Coordinates of C-alpha atoms in Angstrom, one line a residue:
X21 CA -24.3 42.8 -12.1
X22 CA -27.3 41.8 -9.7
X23 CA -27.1 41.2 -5.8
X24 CA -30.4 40.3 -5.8
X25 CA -30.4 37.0 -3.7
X26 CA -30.2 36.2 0.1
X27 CA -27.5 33.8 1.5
X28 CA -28.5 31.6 4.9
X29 CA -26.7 32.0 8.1
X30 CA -28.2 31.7 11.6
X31 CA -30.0 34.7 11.3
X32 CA -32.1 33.5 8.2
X33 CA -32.7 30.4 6.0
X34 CA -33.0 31.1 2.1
X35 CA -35.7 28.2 1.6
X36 CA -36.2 29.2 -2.2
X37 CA -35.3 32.2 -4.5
X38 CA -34.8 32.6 -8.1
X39 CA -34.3 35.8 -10.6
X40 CA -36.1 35.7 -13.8
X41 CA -35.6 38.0 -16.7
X42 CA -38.1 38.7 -19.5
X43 CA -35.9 38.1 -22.5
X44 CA -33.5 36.1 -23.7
X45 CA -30.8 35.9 -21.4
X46 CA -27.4 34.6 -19.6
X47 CA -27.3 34.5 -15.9
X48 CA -24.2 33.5 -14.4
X49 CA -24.2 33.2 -10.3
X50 CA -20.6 33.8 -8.4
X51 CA -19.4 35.4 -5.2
X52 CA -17.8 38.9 -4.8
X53 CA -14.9 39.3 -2.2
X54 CA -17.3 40.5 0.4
X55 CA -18.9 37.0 0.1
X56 CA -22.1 37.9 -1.2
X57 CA -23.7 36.7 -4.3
X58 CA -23.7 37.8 -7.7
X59 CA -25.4 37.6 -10.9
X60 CA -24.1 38.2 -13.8
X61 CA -26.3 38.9 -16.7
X62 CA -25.7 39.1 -20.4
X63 CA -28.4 40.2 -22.9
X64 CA -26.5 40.0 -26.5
X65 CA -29.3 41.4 -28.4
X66 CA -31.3 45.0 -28.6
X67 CA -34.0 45.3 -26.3
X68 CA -36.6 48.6 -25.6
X69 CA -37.3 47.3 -22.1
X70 CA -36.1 44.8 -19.6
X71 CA -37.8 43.3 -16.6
X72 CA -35.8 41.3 -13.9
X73 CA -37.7 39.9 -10.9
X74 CA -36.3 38.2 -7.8
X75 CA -38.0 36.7 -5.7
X76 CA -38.4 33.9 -3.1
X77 CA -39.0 32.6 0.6
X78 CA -36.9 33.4 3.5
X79 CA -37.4 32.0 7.2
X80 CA -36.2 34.9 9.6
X81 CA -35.2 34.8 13.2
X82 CA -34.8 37.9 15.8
X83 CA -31.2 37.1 17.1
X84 CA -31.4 40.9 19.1
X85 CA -29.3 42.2 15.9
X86 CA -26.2 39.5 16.5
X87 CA -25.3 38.2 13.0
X88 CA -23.4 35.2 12.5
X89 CA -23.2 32.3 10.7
X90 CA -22.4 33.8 7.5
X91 CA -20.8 31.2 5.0
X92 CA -17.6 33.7 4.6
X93 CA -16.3 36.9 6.2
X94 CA -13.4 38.9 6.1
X95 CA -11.7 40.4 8.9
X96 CA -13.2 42.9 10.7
X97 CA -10.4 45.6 10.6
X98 CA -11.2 46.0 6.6
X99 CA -14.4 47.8 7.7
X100 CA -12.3 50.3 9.2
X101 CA -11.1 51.2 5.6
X102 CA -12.8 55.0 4.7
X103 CA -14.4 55.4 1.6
X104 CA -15.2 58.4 -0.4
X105 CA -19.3 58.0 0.1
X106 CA -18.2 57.5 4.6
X107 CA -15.2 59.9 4.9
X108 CA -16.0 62.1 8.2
X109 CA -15.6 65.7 8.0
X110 CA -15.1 68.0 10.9
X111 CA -19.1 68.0 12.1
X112 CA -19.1 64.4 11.9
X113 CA -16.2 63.7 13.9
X114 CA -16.9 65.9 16.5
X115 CA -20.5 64.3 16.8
X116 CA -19.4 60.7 17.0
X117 CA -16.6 62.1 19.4
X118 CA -19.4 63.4 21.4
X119 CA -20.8 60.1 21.5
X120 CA -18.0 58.4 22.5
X121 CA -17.2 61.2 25.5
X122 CA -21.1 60.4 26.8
X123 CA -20.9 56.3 26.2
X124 CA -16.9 54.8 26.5
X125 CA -18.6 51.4 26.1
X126 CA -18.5 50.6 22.5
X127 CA -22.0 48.3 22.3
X128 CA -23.8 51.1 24.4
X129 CA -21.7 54.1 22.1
X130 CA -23.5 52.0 18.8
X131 CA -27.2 52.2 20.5
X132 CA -26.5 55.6 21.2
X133 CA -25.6 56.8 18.0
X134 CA -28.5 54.8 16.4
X135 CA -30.9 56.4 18.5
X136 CA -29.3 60.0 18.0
X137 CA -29.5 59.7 14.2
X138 CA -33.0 58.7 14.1
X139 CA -33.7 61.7 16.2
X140 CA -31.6 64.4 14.6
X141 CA -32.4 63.1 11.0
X142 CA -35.4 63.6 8.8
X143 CA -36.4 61.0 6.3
X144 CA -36.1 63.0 3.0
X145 CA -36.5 61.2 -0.5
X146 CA -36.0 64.1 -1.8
X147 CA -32.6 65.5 -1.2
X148 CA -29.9 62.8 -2.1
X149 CA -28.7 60.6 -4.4
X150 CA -26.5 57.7 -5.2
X151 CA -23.8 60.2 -5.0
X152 CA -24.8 62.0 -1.7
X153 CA -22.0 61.7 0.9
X154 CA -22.2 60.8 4.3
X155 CA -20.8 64.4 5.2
X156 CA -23.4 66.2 3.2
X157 CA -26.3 64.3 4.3
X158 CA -24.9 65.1 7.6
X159 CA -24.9 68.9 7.3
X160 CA -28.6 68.2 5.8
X161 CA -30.0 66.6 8.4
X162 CA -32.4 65.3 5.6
X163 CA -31.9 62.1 3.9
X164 CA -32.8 58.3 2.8
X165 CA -32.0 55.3 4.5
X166 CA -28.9 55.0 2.4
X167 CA -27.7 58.0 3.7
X168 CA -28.6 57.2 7.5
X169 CA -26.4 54.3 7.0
X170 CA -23.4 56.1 5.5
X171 CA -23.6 58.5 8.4
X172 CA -23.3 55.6 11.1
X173 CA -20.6 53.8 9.3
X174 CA -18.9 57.2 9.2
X175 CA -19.2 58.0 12.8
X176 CA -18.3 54.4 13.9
X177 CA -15.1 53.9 12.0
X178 CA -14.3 57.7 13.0
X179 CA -14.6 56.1 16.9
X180 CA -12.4 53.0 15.7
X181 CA -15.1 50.4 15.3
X182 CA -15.3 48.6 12.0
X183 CA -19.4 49.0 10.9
X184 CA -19.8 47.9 7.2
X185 CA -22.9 48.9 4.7
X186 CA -26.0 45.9 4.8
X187 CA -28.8 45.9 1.6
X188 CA -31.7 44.1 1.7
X189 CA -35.2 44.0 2.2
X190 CA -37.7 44.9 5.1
X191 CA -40.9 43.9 6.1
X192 CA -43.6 46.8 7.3
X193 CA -45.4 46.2 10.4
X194 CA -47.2 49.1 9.7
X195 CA -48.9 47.0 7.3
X196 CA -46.9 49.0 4.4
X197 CA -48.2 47.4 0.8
X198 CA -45.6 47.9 -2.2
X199 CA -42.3 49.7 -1.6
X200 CA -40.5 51.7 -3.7
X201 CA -37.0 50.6 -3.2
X202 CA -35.0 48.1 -0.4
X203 CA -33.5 48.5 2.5
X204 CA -30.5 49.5 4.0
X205 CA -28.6 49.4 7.3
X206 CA -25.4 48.6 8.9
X207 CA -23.8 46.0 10.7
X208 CA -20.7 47.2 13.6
X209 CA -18.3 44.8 15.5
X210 CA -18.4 44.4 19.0
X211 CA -15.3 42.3 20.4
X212 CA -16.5 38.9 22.4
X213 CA -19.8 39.5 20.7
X214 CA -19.5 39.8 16.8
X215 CA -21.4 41.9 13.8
X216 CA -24.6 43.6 15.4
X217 CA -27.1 45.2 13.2
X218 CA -28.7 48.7 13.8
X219 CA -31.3 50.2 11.6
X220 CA -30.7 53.6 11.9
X221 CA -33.2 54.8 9.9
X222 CA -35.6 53.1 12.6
X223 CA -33.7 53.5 15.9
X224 CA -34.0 49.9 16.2
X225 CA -31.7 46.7 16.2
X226 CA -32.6 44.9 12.7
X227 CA -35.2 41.9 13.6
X228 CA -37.1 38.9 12.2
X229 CA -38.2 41.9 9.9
X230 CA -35.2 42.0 7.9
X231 CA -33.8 40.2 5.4
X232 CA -30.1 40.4 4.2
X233 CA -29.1 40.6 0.9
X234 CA -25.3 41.7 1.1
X235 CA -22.7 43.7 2.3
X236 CA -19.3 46.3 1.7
X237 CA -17.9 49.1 2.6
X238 CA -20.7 51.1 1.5
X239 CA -23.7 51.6 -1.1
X240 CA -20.6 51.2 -4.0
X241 CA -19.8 47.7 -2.7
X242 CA -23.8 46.5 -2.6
X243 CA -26.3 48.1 -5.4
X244 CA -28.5 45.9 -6.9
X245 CA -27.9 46.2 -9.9
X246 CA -25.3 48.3 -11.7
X247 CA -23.9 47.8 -15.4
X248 CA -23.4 48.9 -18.7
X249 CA -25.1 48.8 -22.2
X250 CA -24.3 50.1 -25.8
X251 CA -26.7 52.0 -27.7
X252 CA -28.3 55.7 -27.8
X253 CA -31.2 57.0 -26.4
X254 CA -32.6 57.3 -22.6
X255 CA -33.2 55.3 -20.1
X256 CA -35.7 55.0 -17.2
X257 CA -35.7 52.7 -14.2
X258 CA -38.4 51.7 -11.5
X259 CA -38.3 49.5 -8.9
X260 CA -41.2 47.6 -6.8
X261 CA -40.8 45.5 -3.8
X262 CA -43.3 43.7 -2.0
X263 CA -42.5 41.9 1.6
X264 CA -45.4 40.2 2.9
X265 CA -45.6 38.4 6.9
X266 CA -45.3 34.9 4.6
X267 CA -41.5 36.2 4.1
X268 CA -42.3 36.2 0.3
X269 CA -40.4 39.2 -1.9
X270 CA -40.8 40.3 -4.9
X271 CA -38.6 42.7 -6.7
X272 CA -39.1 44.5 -9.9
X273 CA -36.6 45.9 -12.0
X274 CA -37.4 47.7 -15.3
X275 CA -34.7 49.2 -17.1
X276 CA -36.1 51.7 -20.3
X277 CA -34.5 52.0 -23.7
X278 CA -31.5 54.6 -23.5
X279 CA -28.6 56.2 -21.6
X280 CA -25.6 54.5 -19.3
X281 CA -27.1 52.1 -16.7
X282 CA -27.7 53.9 -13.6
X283 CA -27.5 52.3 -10.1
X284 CA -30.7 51.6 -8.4
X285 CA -30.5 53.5 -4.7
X286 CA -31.8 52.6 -1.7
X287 CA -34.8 54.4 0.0

């Protein structure tokens, strides 16, 4: 299963994309019940490697982090629905609690606890994985943009505001070349305005920088590629992703010769 493409809204227009795979192949293009799109893919006979590259052109626009326009949506109130990856414990309810003592006003409580995280966490590649929770990334204080993201979600639905998980790709103004993974940051509802976007990882509201692949409760809901295959062995998988000014990206997925299919995380 591959959430690999971009859908338009108002916030950006998908002029082209496409997902190619270096064998022989079935691709098969639906929606999940989040609304975001899925590929299916099917490869019926033994292969040592596998390559599977998306890529395309997207047109951006800097909305101030307001997201809308999105071609379906559930009800907000199901983003208020815990998860085991976003289930606060004690630390983390007291911090957003903290928050929300400081900042009653739920817009300013969200910039609040964006900027806090970016302060009190350290970006850490090294000390989570797929399976890190937002609670023990919390009592870190060290983690990856995933984790960032789990945190806020956990915090914000702690403080009864429905805040959902965002993948999806970012462009480096810092003139950043080849990355090793996508993006990921979190959208939170704000009555009379709608989904706003933060970047936690960045302290910032996400920009004509980002570009939105989909979205769920949390990472579970949104990895970009998660399966299963028959056969021995063990595997390996990199990932590459380029995101030049031209808004062209390019992803890379190469999956080795053995094990279960792991899911690709998100730095």
């Amino acid at each position: 299963m591959l959430r690999l493409t971009p859908l338009s809204c108002l916030n950006q227009t998908v002029l082209d994309w496409r997902i190619d795979v270096d064998c022989d192949a079935r691709l098969r293009e639906a929606r999940d019940g989040y609304g975001n799109c899925v590929t299916a893919l099917y490869v019926d006979q033994p292969v040592t490697t596998l390559t599977i590259t998306a890529q395309g052109q997207v047109v951006t626009e800097d909305r101030a982090g307001v997201v809308s326009g999105l071609s379906s949506d559930l009800p907000p109130g199901v983003f208020l629905r815990p998860t085991s990856l976003t289930v606060p414990d004690d630390a983390l309810r007291t911090f957003a609690d903290e928050i929300a003592g400081r900042v009653p006003a739920p817009l300013d409580r969200l910039h609040a606890l964006n900027a806090s995280l970016s302060e009190r966490m350290t970006y850490d590649v090294a000390t989570s994985s797929v399976s890190t929770t937002a609670a023990e990334a919390f009592a870190t204080g060290r983690g990856v943009c995933q984790d960032y993201a789990h945190i806020f979600i956990a915090a914000a639905r702690a403080g009864g505001i429905p805040a959902r998980y965002v993948s999806g790709h970012l462009y480096r103004r810092d003139g950043a070349g080849t990355q090793p993974a996508s993006h990921a940051w979190i959208e939170a509802w704000v009555e009379d305005l709608g989904w706003v976007a933060f970047d936690p990882t960045n302290g910032i509201c996400a920009d004509d920088a980002y570009v939105r692949i989909a979205s769920g409760l949390d990472f579970a809901d949104v990895s970009p590629i998660v399966g299963a295959r028959r056969g021995g062995g063990e595997e390996e998988l990199t990932v590459e992703v380029r995101v030049t000014s031209s808004a062209r990206s390019r992803q890379s997925q190469r999956q080795g010769s053995g094990g279960s299919w792991q899911q690709q995380s998100q730095g």
